[in-house]
Structures are given as structure tokens and as C-alpha cells.
Amino acid sequence: MASLKCTLQLLFLGALLAPAYLQQETCLVVKNTLKLGSYALDVYPEFYKPDAIYTVSVTGVKNGTAILLQALPSESNSTGLWEGKNERIICSLSEDVVQKNLSGNDFQIRWTAPSDPHVQSAEIRAFVTFTNGTTLRQTQTLSRELLIAVVTPAPTHSEKPHRPTPHDDHANEAHVLHNATVIHHSFASHQSPYQSPKGSAWTSQASSFILAATQFLSIFLGFKLLA
């Protein structure tokens, strides 16, 4: 009777420890799987947004037996929410894995992002276990959508004709006066020092006329004084 009681206690203890061992083994598989599979992992929409619902699709799987899904948001302890009644395996405070049996070549599930507004990205991982015992993975990173502001350049104005300022007017006048002086000087310097005979005669007559007029004016003023 005592031996039967001991056997039952061992079976009960084994039932309690088995899930913990299986969880630890699954976490190690997820942590140590580095090789990429030939199947495809697609997440839509492709940009990250808090509280958004994403469709996670795994296609092109051949001879797969099980699939492990993991979401790793940045800067958050919440891993979001996977839909359906799936087995959730907690690996750490910020990491957990959802496990589901796989039948067929394609698999689809939805995932809801955490509501934390500080999260800027999230990495979605899919681990597929095959009939030969190997496990291969695929990953896709969701990042925030970058909004690029388009700056429209201001319209360029056509060049206005140059209007001379008062300073420019004075400068032009000085320039014209200078040119006139130079021309006058050049003309005077190129005149012959010798005058023609006709010019000399006209100058002599003019001098005589002026002399006679001066004498006449002197005599006229003398008579006025005597009177």
C-alpha cells in the first residue's frame, strides 16, 4: 500500500514538472534557432502603430508539424496579443511564445500591437518545426512610418531693370563733365599756334576799333566834365 502511494506521488510530481521542462526546451529552441527557412513570412500592414491589428501569414511550408510565433516590441514589456486559443509559453518577463500545430503549407493568424505609444518598432518571428526535427525561422520588422514634409519653394520674381540711384546720377554727370573737359582740352591742344593771315588781319582791325572807341569815350567824358 505504501509503495502504491509513493508511485502516485511520483507520477503527480512528474505531471507538474513536465510542462515546465517542455516550456524551457521551447524557449531554448526559439533562442538558438538562427537558420532561415525557405518559407515566407508576411505581416500586413507593414508599418508599426500602437493598437493596430496585423495579419501574419506564413506560406510555402512543406512537411511542417508545428509553428512558434513571437512578437518583440521595442521599449515595452507587453508583447501584444495573439488571437485564438493558442498555447502561450512565457520565456521571460518581456518574451513569450505562442505555439500551434501546423497542417498544410500555409498558416495565418492575427496579432494586436501593444497600446504603449513609446514603442517605435516590433519584430515578428515565426519558427517552423519540420518532420525531420529541424526548426527554421523567418523574421520581419515593423517600423513607424516616416512622414516626410514636402517644402514648396517660393516663386522666384523676375529681375527688375536696374534703376540708377541719385548716387549713380551724380557719378554719370561727373563722368560726362570729365569727358567734356578732356575733349575740350584735346581740341585746344591740337589747335595750331600759328593763325592764318586772315585771322591776324581781323584781329588787328578789331584792336584798332576798340582803341578808337576808347579814345572817343574819353573825349566824350571830358566834354561832359567841362560842361
Coordinates of N, CA and C in Angstrom, one line a residue:
M1 N 0.8 -1.2 0.0 CA 0.0 0.0 0.0 C 0.9 1.3 0.0
A2 N 1.9 1.2 0.8 CA 2.8 2.3 0.8 C 3.5 2.5 -0.5
S3 N 3.9 1.5 -1.2 CA 4.5 1.6 -2.4 C 3.6 2.2 -3.5
L4 N 2.4 1.8 -3.5 CA 1.4 2.4 -4.4 C 1.3 3.9 -4.2
K5 N 1.3 4.3 -2.9 CA 1.2 5.7 -2.6 C 2.4 6.5 -3.1
C6 N 3.5 5.9 -3.0 CA 4.8 6.6 -3.4 C 4.8 6.7 -4.9
T7 N 4.3 5.7 -5.6 CA 4.2 5.8 -7.1 C 3.3 6.8 -7.6
L8 N 2.2 7.0 -6.9 CA 1.2 8.0 -7.3 C 1.8 9.4 -7.1
Q9 N 2.6 9.6 -6.0 CA 3.2 10.9 -5.7 C 4.2 11.3 -6.8
L10 N 5.0 10.2 -7.3 CA 6.0 10.5 -8.3 C 5.3 10.8 -9.6
L11 N 4.2 10.2 -10.0 CA 3.5 10.5 -11.2 C 2.9 11.9 -11.1
F12 N 2.4 12.3 -10.0 CA 1.8 13.6 -9.8 C 2.9 14.7 -10.0
L13 N 4.1 14.4 -9.4 CA 5.2 15.3 -9.4 C 5.7 15.4 -10.8
G14 N 5.8 14.3 -11.6 CA 6.2 14.4 -12.9 C 5.3 15.1 -13.8
A15 N 4.0 15.0 -13.5 CA 3.0 15.8 -14.3 C 3.2 17.3 -14.1
L16 N 3.6 17.7 -12.9 CA 3.8 19.1 -12.7 C 5.1 19.6 -13.3
L17 N 6.1 18.8 -13.3 CA 7.4 19.2 -13.9 C 7.5 19.1 -15.4
A18 N 6.7 18.3 -16.0 CA 6.8 18.1 -17.5 C 6.5 19.3 -18.3
P19 N 5.4 20.1 -18.0 CA 5.2 21.3 -18.7 C 6.3 22.3 -18.6
A20 N 6.8 22.4 -17.4 CA 7.9 23.4 -17.2 C 9.1 23.0 -18.0
Y21 N 9.4 21.7 -18.1 CA 10.6 21.3 -18.9 C 10.3 21.5 -20.4
L22 N 9.1 21.3 -20.8 CA 8.8 21.5 -22.2 C 8.8 23.0 -22.5
Q23 N 8.4 23.8 -21.7 CA 8.4 25.3 -21.9 C 9.9 25.7 -22.0
Q24 N 10.7 25.2 -21.1 CA 12.1 25.6 -21.2 C 12.8 25.2 -22.5
E25 N 12.4 24.0 -22.9 CA 13.0 23.5 -24.2 C 12.5 24.3 -25.3
T26 N 11.3 24.7 -25.3 CA 10.8 25.5 -26.4 C 11.5 26.9 -26.4
C27 N 11.7 27.5 -25.3 CA 12.4 28.8 -25.2 C 13.8 28.6 -25.7
L28 N 14.5 27.5 -25.4 CA 15.8 27.3 -26.0 C 15.8 27.2 -27.5
V29 N 14.8 26.5 -28.0 CA 14.7 26.3 -29.5 C 14.6 27.7 -30.1
V30 N 13.7 28.5 -29.6 CA 13.5 29.9 -30.1 C 14.8 30.7 -30.0
K31 N 15.5 30.6 -28.9 CA 16.7 31.4 -28.7 C 17.8 31.0 -29.6
N32 N 17.9 29.7 -29.8 CA 19.1 29.1 -30.5 C 18.9 28.9 -32.0
T33 N 17.7 29.1 -32.5 CA 17.4 28.9 -33.9 C 17.9 30.1 -34.7
L34 N 18.9 29.9 -35.5 CA 19.4 31.0 -36.3 C 19.2 30.8 -37.8
K35 N 19.1 29.6 -38.3 CA 19.0 29.3 -39.7 C 17.6 29.8 -40.2
L36 N 17.7 30.4 -41.4 CA 16.4 30.9 -42.1 C 15.8 29.8 -42.9
G37 N 14.5 29.7 -42.9 CA 13.8 28.8 -43.7 C 13.4 29.3 -45.1
S38 N 13.0 28.4 -46.0 CA 12.7 28.9 -47.3 C 11.2 29.3 -47.5
Y39 N 10.5 29.2 -46.4 CA 9.1 29.6 -46.4 C 9.0 31.2 -46.3
A40 N 7.9 31.7 -46.5 CA 7.7 33.2 -46.5 C 6.9 33.6 -45.3
L41 N 7.3 34.8 -44.7 CA 6.6 35.4 -43.6 C 6.2 36.8 -44.0
D42 N 4.9 37.1 -44.0 CA 4.4 38.4 -44.4 C 3.5 39.0 -43.3
V43 N 3.8 40.2 -43.0 CA 3.0 40.9 -42.0 C 2.4 42.2 -42.6
Y44 N 1.1 42.3 -42.5 CA 0.3 43.5 -43.0 C -0.6 44.1 -42.0
P45 N -0.6 45.4 -41.9 CA 0.2 46.4 -42.6 C 1.7 46.3 -42.3
E46 N 2.5 47.0 -43.1 CA 3.9 46.9 -43.0 C 4.6 47.9 -42.0
F47 N 3.8 48.9 -41.6 CA 4.3 49.9 -40.6 C 3.7 49.7 -39.3
Y48 N 4.5 50.1 -38.2 CA 4.1 49.8 -36.9 C 3.2 51.0 -36.4
K49 N 2.2 50.6 -35.6 CA 1.3 51.6 -35.0 C 0.7 51.0 -33.7
P50 N 0.7 51.7 -32.6 CA 0.1 51.2 -31.4 C -1.4 50.8 -31.6
D51 N -1.7 49.6 -31.0 CA -3.1 49.1 -31.0 C -3.5 48.6 -32.4
A52 N -2.7 48.6 -33.4 CA -3.0 48.2 -34.7 C -3.1 46.7 -34.8
I53 N -4.0 46.2 -35.6 CA -4.2 44.8 -35.8 C -3.5 44.3 -37.1
Y54 N -2.6 43.3 -37.0 CA -1.8 42.9 -38.1 C -2.2 41.4 -38.5
T55 N -2.1 41.2 -39.8 CA -2.3 39.8 -40.3 C -1.0 39.2 -40.6
V56 N -0.7 38.1 -39.9 CA 0.6 37.4 -40.0 C 0.4 36.2 -40.8
S57 N 1.1 36.1 -42.0 CA 0.9 34.9 -42.9 C 2.2 34.2 -43.1
V58 N 2.1 32.9 -43.0 CA 3.3 32.0 -43.3 C 2.9 31.1 -44.4
T59 N 3.6 31.2 -45.5 CA 3.3 30.4 -46.7 C 4.5 29.7 -47.2
G60 N 4.2 28.6 -48.0 CA 5.3 27.8 -48.6 C 5.9 26.8 -47.6
V61 N 5.2 26.4 -46.6 CA 5.8 25.4 -45.7 C 5.6 24.0 -46.2
K62 N 6.6 23.2 -46.2 CA 6.5 21.8 -46.7 C 7.0 20.9 -45.5
N63 N 6.1 20.0 -45.2 CA 6.4 19.0 -44.1 C 6.6 19.6 -42.8
G64 N 5.8 20.6 -42.5 CA 5.9 21.3 -41.2 C 4.9 20.6 -40.2
T65 N 5.3 20.6 -38.9 CA 4.5 19.9 -37.9 C 4.0 20.9 -36.9
A66 N 4.7 22.0 -36.6 CA 4.3 23.0 -35.6 C 4.9 24.3 -35.9
I67 N 4.3 25.4 -35.4 CA 4.8 26.7 -35.6 C 4.8 27.5 -34.3
L68 N 5.9 28.2 -34.1 CA 6.0 29.0 -32.9 C 6.1 30.5 -33.4
L69 N 5.3 31.3 -32.7 CA 5.2 32.7 -33.1 C 5.6 33.6 -31.9
Q70 N 6.4 34.6 -32.2 CA 6.9 35.5 -31.2 C 6.9 36.9 -31.7
A71 N 6.5 37.9 -30.8 CA 6.5 39.3 -31.1 C 7.3 40.0 -30.1
L72 N 8.3 40.8 -30.6 CA 9.2 41.5 -29.7 C 9.1 43.0 -30.0
P73 N 8.2 43.7 -29.3 CA 8.1 45.2 -29.5 C 9.3 45.8 -28.7
S74 N 9.7 47.0 -29.3 CA 10.8 47.7 -28.6 C 10.3 48.6 -27.5
E75 N 11.1 48.7 -26.4 CA 10.8 49.6 -25.3 C 9.4 49.3 -24.7
S76 N 9.1 48.1 -24.5 CA 7.8 47.7 -23.9 C 7.9 46.3 -23.3
N77 N 7.3 46.1 -22.1 CA 7.2 44.8 -21.5 C 6.0 44.0 -22.1
S78 N 5.1 44.7 -22.8 CA 4.0 44.0 -23.4 C 4.4 43.4 -24.7
T79 N 3.9 42.2 -25.0 CA 4.3 41.6 -26.3 C 3.1 41.6 -27.2
G80 N 2.0 42.3 -26.9 CA 0.8 42.3 -27.7 C 0.0 41.1 -27.5
L81 N -1.0 40.9 -28.4 CA -2.0 39.8 -28.2 C -2.1 39.0 -29.5
W82 N -1.9 37.7 -29.4 CA -2.2 36.8 -30.5 C -3.6 36.3 -30.4
E83 N -4.3 36.2 -31.5 CA -5.7 35.7 -31.5 C -5.8 34.2 -31.3
G84 N -7.0 33.7 -30.9 CA -7.2 32.3 -30.8 C -6.7 31.7 -29.5
K85 N -7.1 30.5 -29.3 CA -6.7 29.7 -28.1 C -5.5 29.0 -28.4
N86 N -4.4 29.7 -28.3 CA -3.1 29.1 -28.6 C -2.3 28.9 -27.3
E87 N -1.4 28.0 -27.3 CA -0.6 27.7 -26.1 C 0.4 28.8 -25.9
R88 N 0.4 29.6 -24.8 CA 1.4 30.6 -24.6 C 2.4 30.1 -23.7
I89 N 3.7 30.3 -24.1 CA 4.8 29.8 -23.3 C 5.6 31.1 -22.9
I90 N 5.7 31.3 -21.6 CA 6.4 32.5 -21.1 C 7.9 32.2 -21.0
C91 N 8.8 32.9 -21.7 CA 10.2 32.6 -21.6 C 10.9 33.6 -20.7
S92 N 10.4 34.9 -20.6 CA 10.9 35.9 -19.7 C 9.8 36.9 -19.5
L93 N 10.2 38.0 -18.7 CA 9.2 39.0 -18.5 C 8.8 39.7 -19.7
S94 N 9.6 39.8 -20.7 CA 9.3 40.5 -21.9 C 9.3 39.6 -23.2
E95 N 9.4 38.3 -23.0 CA 9.4 37.4 -24.1 C 8.4 36.2 -23.8
D96 N 7.6 36.0 -24.8 CA 6.8 34.8 -24.7 C 6.6 34.2 -26.2
V97 N 6.1 33.0 -26.2 CA 6.0 32.3 -27.5 C 4.6 31.7 -27.6
V98 N 4.0 31.8 -28.7 CA 2.7 31.1 -29.0 C 2.9 29.9 -29.9
Q99 N 2.4 28.8 -29.5 CA 2.7 27.5 -30.2 C 1.3 27.0 -30.8
K100 N 1.4 26.5 -32.0 CA 0.2 25.9 -32.6 C 0.7 24.8 -33.6
N101 N -0.2 23.8 -33.7 CA 0.1 22.7 -34.6 C -0.1 23.2 -36.0
L102 N 0.7 22.7 -36.9 CA 0.7 23.1 -38.3 C 0.2 22.0 -39.2
S103 N -0.7 22.2 -40.0 CA -1.2 21.3 -41.0 C -1.4 22.0 -42.4
G104 N -0.8 21.5 -43.4 CA -0.8 22.2 -44.7 C 0.4 23.1 -44.9
N105 N 0.4 23.8 -46.0 CA 1.5 24.6 -46.4 C 1.4 26.0 -46.0
D106 N 0.2 26.5 -45.6 CA 0.0 27.9 -45.3 C -0.6 28.0 -43.9
F107 N -0.3 29.2 -43.3 CA -0.8 29.4 -41.9 C -1.1 30.9 -41.8
Q108 N -2.1 31.3 -41.1 CA -2.4 32.7 -40.9 C -3.0 33.0 -39.5
I109 N -2.6 34.1 -38.9 CA -3.1 34.5 -37.6 C -3.0 36.0 -37.5
R110 N -3.8 36.5 -36.6 CA -3.7 38.0 -36.3 C -3.1 38.3 -35.0
W111 N -2.4 39.5 -35.0 CA -1.7 40.0 -33.8 C -2.0 41.4 -33.6
T112 N -2.3 41.8 -32.4 CA -2.6 43.2 -32.0 C -1.4 43.8 -31.3
A113 N -1.0 44.9 -31.7 CA 0.2 45.6 -31.1 C -0.1 46.2 -29.8
P114 N 0.9 46.3 -28.9 CA 0.6 47.0 -27.6 C 0.1 48.4 -27.8
S115 N -0.5 48.9 -26.7 CA -1.1 50.3 -26.8 C 0.0 51.3 -26.3
D116 N 1.1 50.9 -25.9 CA 2.2 51.8 -25.4 C 2.6 52.7 -26.6
P117 N 2.4 54.0 -26.4 CA 2.8 55.0 -27.5 C 4.3 55.1 -27.7
H118 N 5.1 54.7 -26.7 CA 6.5 54.9 -26.8 C 7.2 53.8 -27.7
V119 N 6.4 52.8 -28.0 CA 7.0 51.7 -28.9 C 7.2 52.2 -30.3
Q120 N 8.4 52.1 -30.8 CA 8.7 52.6 -32.2 C 8.7 51.5 -33.2
S121 N 8.9 50.2 -32.8 CA 9.0 49.1 -33.8 C 8.7 47.8 -33.1
A122 N 8.6 46.8 -33.9 CA 8.3 45.4 -33.3 C 8.8 44.4 -34.3
E123 N 9.4 43.3 -33.8 CA 9.9 42.3 -34.7 C 9.0 41.1 -34.5
I124 N 8.5 40.6 -35.6 CA 7.6 39.4 -35.7 C 8.5 38.2 -36.1
R125 N 8.5 37.1 -35.3 CA 9.2 35.9 -35.7 C 8.3 34.7 -35.8
A126 N 8.7 33.9 -36.8 CA 7.9 32.6 -37.0 C 9.0 31.5 -37.0
F127 N 8.8 30.5 -36.2 CA 9.7 29.3 -36.1 C 8.8 28.1 -36.5
V128 N 9.3 27.4 -37.6 CA 8.6 26.2 -38.1 C 9.4 25.0 -37.8
T129 N 8.8 24.0 -37.1 CA 9.4 22.7 -36.9 C 8.9 21.7 -37.9
F130 N 9.9 21.0 -38.5 CA 9.6 20.1 -39.6 C 9.6 18.6 -39.1
T131 N 9.2 17.7 -40.0 CA 9.1 16.3 -39.6 C 10.5 15.7 -39.3
N132 N 11.5 16.2 -39.8 CA 12.9 15.7 -39.6 C 13.5 16.2 -38.3
G133 N 12.7 17.0 -37.5 CA 13.2 17.5 -36.2 C 13.9 18.9 -36.3
T134 N 14.1 19.4 -37.4 CA 14.8 20.7 -37.5 C 13.8 21.9 -37.4
T135 N 14.3 23.0 -36.9 CA 13.5 24.2 -36.8 C 14.1 25.4 -37.5
L136 N 13.4 26.0 -38.4 CA 13.9 27.2 -39.1 C 13.0 28.4 -38.9
R137 N 13.6 29.5 -39.0 CA 12.9 30.8 -38.7 C 12.8 31.8 -39.8
Q138 N 11.9 32.7 -39.7 CA 11.8 33.9 -40.6 C 11.4 35.1 -39.7
T139 N 11.9 36.3 -40.0 CA 11.5 37.5 -39.2 C 11.2 38.6 -40.1
Q140 N 10.4 39.5 -39.5 CA 10.0 40.7 -40.2 C 9.9 41.8 -39.2
T141 N 10.5 43.0 -39.5 CA 10.5 44.1 -38.5 C 9.5 45.2 -39.0
L142 N 8.6 45.6 -38.1 CA 7.7 46.7 -38.3 C 8.2 48.0 -37.7
S143 N 8.3 49.0 -38.5 CA 8.8 50.3 -38.0 C 7.8 51.4 -38.3
R144 N 7.9 52.4 -37.5 CA 7.0 53.5 -37.7 C 7.1 54.1 -39.1
E145 N 6.0 54.6 -39.6 CA 6.0 55.2 -40.9 C 6.6 56.6 -40.8
L146 N 7.6 56.9 -41.7 CA 8.2 58.2 -41.7 C 7.4 59.2 -42.5
L147 N 7.0 60.3 -41.9 CA 6.3 61.3 -42.7 C 7.3 62.4 -43.1
I148 N 7.4 62.5 -44.4 CA 8.4 63.4 -45.0 C 7.6 64.7 -45.4
A149 N 8.0 65.8 -44.9 CA 7.3 67.1 -45.2 C 7.9 67.6 -46.5
V150 N 7.0 67.9 -47.5 CA 7.4 68.5 -48.8 C 7.3 70.0 -48.7
V151 N 8.5 70.6 -48.9 CA 8.6 72.0 -48.8 C 8.6 72.6 -50.3
T152 N 7.5 73.4 -50.6 CA 7.4 74.0 -51.9 C 8.2 75.3 -51.9
P153 N 9.2 75.4 -52.8 CA 9.9 76.7 -52.9 C 9.1 77.9 -53.3
A154 N 9.4 79.0 -52.7 CA 8.6 80.3 -53.1 C 8.9 80.6 -54.5
P155 N 7.9 81.2 -55.2 CA 8.1 81.6 -56.6 C 9.1 82.6 -56.8
T156 N 10.0 82.5 -57.8 CA 11.0 83.4 -58.0 C 10.5 84.6 -58.8
H157 N 10.8 85.8 -58.4 CA 10.4 87.0 -59.2 C 11.4 87.3 -60.2
S158 N 10.9 87.8 -61.4 CA 11.7 88.2 -62.5 C 12.5 89.4 -62.1
E159 N 13.7 89.5 -62.6 CA 14.6 90.6 -62.3 C 14.1 91.9 -62.8
K160 N 14.0 92.9 -61.9 CA 13.6 94.2 -62.4 C 14.7 95.0 -63.0
P161 N 14.4 95.9 -64.0 CA 15.5 96.6 -64.6 C 16.2 97.6 -63.6
H162 N 17.4 97.7 -63.7 CA 18.2 98.5 -62.7 C 17.9 99.9 -62.9
R163 N 17.5 100.6 -61.8 CA 17.2 102.0 -61.8 C 18.3 102.7 -61.1
P164 N 18.9 103.6 -61.8 CA 20.1 104.3 -61.2 C 19.7 105.1 -59.9
T165 N 20.4 105.0 -58.9 CA 20.2 105.8 -57.7 C 20.7 107.2 -57.9
P166 N 20.4 108.1 -57.0 CA 20.9 109.5 -57.1 C 22.4 109.5 -57.1
H167 N 23.0 108.6 -56.4 CA 24.5 108.5 -56.4 C 25.0 108.2 -57.8
D168 N 24.3 107.3 -58.5 CA 24.7 106.9 -59.8 C 24.5 108.1 -60.8
D169 N 23.4 108.9 -60.6 CA 23.2 110.1 -61.5 C 24.4 111.1 -61.3
H170 N 24.8 111.3 -60.1 CA 25.9 112.3 -59.9 C 27.2 111.7 -60.5
A171 N 27.3 110.4 -60.4 CA 28.5 109.8 -60.9 C 28.5 109.9 -62.5
N172 N 27.3 109.8 -63.1 CA 27.3 109.9 -64.5 C 27.5 111.3 -65.0
E173 N 26.9 112.3 -64.2 CA 27.2 113.7 -64.6 C 28.7 114.0 -64.5
A174 N 29.3 113.6 -63.4 CA 30.7 113.8 -63.2 C 31.5 113.2 -64.4
H175 N 31.1 112.0 -64.8 CA 31.8 111.3 -65.9 C 31.6 112.1 -67.2
V176 N 30.4 112.6 -67.4 CA 30.2 113.4 -68.7 C 31.0 114.7 -68.7
L177 N 31.0 115.4 -67.5 CA 31.8 116.6 -67.4 C 33.3 116.4 -67.6
H178 N 33.7 115.3 -67.0 CA 35.1 114.9 -67.2 C 35.4 114.7 -68.7
N179 N 34.6 114.0 -69.4 CA 34.8 113.7 -70.8 C 34.8 115.0 -71.6
A180 N 33.9 115.9 -71.2 CA 33.8 117.1 -72.0 C 35.0 117.9 -71.8
T181 N 35.5 118.0 -70.6 CA 36.8 118.7 -70.3 C 37.9 118.1 -71.0
V182 N 38.0 116.8 -71.1 CA 39.1 116.1 -71.8 C 39.0 116.4 -73.3
I183 N 37.7 116.4 -73.8 CA 37.6 116.7 -75.3 C 38.0 118.1 -75.6
H184 N 37.5 119.1 -74.7 CA 37.9 120.5 -74.9 C 39.4 120.7 -74.8
H185 N 40.0 120.0 -73.8 CA 41.5 120.1 -73.7 C 42.2 119.6 -74.9
S186 N 41.7 118.4 -75.4 CA 42.3 117.8 -76.5 C 42.1 118.7 -77.8
F187 N 41.0 119.3 -77.9 CA 40.7 120.2 -79.1 C 41.6 121.4 -79.0
A188 N 41.8 122.0 -77.8 CA 42.6 123.2 -77.7 C 44.1 122.8 -77.9
S189 N 44.5 121.6 -77.4 CA 45.9 121.3 -77.6 C 46.2 120.9 -79.0
H190 N 45.3 120.6 -79.8 CA 45.6 120.3 -81.2 C 45.4 121.4 -82.1
Q191 N 45.0 122.6 -81.6 CA 45.0 123.8 -82.5 C 46.4 124.3 -82.8
S192 N 46.6 124.8 -84.0 CA 47.9 125.3 -84.4 C 48.2 126.6 -83.7
P193 N 49.5 126.8 -83.2 CA 49.9 128.0 -82.6 C 49.9 129.2 -83.5
Y194 N 50.0 128.9 -84.8 CA 50.0 130.0 -85.8 C 48.7 130.2 -86.4
Q195 N 48.2 131.4 -86.4 CA 46.9 131.8 -87.0 C 47.1 132.1 -88.5
S196 N 46.1 132.0 -89.2 CA 46.1 132.3 -90.7 C 46.2 133.8 -90.9
P197 N 46.7 134.3 -92.0 CA 46.8 135.7 -92.2 C 45.5 136.4 -92.1
K198 N 44.4 135.8 -92.5 CA 43.1 136.4 -92.5 C 42.7 136.6 -91.0
G199 N 43.0 135.6 -90.2 CA 42.7 135.8 -88.8 C 43.5 136.9 -88.1
S200 N 44.7 137.1 -88.5 CA 45.6 138.1 -88.0 C 45.1 139.5 -88.4
A201 N 44.6 139.6 -89.6 CA 44.1 140.9 -90.1 C 42.8 141.3 -89.3
W202 N 42.0 140.3 -89.2 CA 40.7 140.6 -88.4 C 41.0 141.0 -87.0
T203 N 42.0 140.4 -86.4 CA 42.4 140.7 -85.0 C 42.9 142.1 -84.9
S204 N 43.7 142.6 -86.0 CA 44.3 143.9 -86.0 C 43.2 144.9 -86.1
Q205 N 42.2 144.7 -87.0 CA 41.1 145.6 -87.2 C 40.3 145.7 -85.9
A206 N 40.1 144.7 -85.3 CA 39.3 144.7 -84.0 C 40.0 145.5 -83.0
S207 N 41.3 145.3 -82.9 CA 42.1 146.1 -81.9 C 42.0 147.6 -82.2
S208 N 42.1 148.0 -83.5 CA 42.0 149.4 -83.9 C 40.7 150.0 -83.5
F209 N 39.6 149.2 -83.8 CA 38.3 149.7 -83.5 C 38.1 149.9 -82.0
I210 N 38.6 149.0 -81.2 CA 38.4 149.1 -79.8 C 39.2 150.3 -79.3
L211 N 40.4 150.6 -79.9 CA 41.2 151.7 -79.4 C 40.5 153.0 -79.8
A212 N 39.9 153.1 -81.0 CA 39.2 154.3 -81.4 C 38.0 154.5 -80.5
A213 N 37.3 153.5 -80.2 CA 36.1 153.7 -79.3 C 36.5 154.1 -78.0
T214 N 37.6 153.6 -77.5 CA 38.1 154.1 -76.1 C 38.5 155.5 -76.1
Q215 N 39.2 156.0 -77.2 CA 39.5 157.4 -77.3 C 38.3 158.3 -77.4
F216 N 37.3 157.8 -78.2 CA 36.1 158.6 -78.3 C 35.4 158.7 -77.0
L217 N 35.3 157.7 -76.3 CA 34.6 157.7 -75.0 C 35.4 158.6 -74.0
S218 N 36.7 158.6 -74.1 CA 37.5 159.5 -73.2 C 37.2 161.0 -73.5
I219 N 37.1 161.3 -74.8 CA 36.9 162.7 -75.2 C 35.5 163.1 -74.8
F220 N 34.5 162.2 -75.0 CA 33.1 162.5 -74.6 C 33.0 162.7 -73.1
L221 N 33.6 161.9 -72.3 CA 33.5 162.1 -70.9 C 34.2 163.4 -70.5
G222 N 35.3 163.8 -71.2 CA 36.0 165.1 -70.9 C 35.1 166.3 -71.1
F223 N 34.4 166.3 -72.3 CA 33.5 167.4 -72.5 C 32.3 167.4 -71.5
K224 N 31.9 166.3 -71.0 CA 30.8 166.3 -70.0 C 31.3 166.9 -68.7
L225 N 32.5 166.7 -68.4 CA 33.1 167.2 -67.1 C 33.3 168.7 -67.2
L226 N 33.7 169.2 -68.4 CA 33.9 170.7 -68.6 C 32.6 171.4 -68.6
A227 N 31.6 170.8 -69.1 CA 30.3 171.5 -69.1 C 29.7 171.5 -67.7

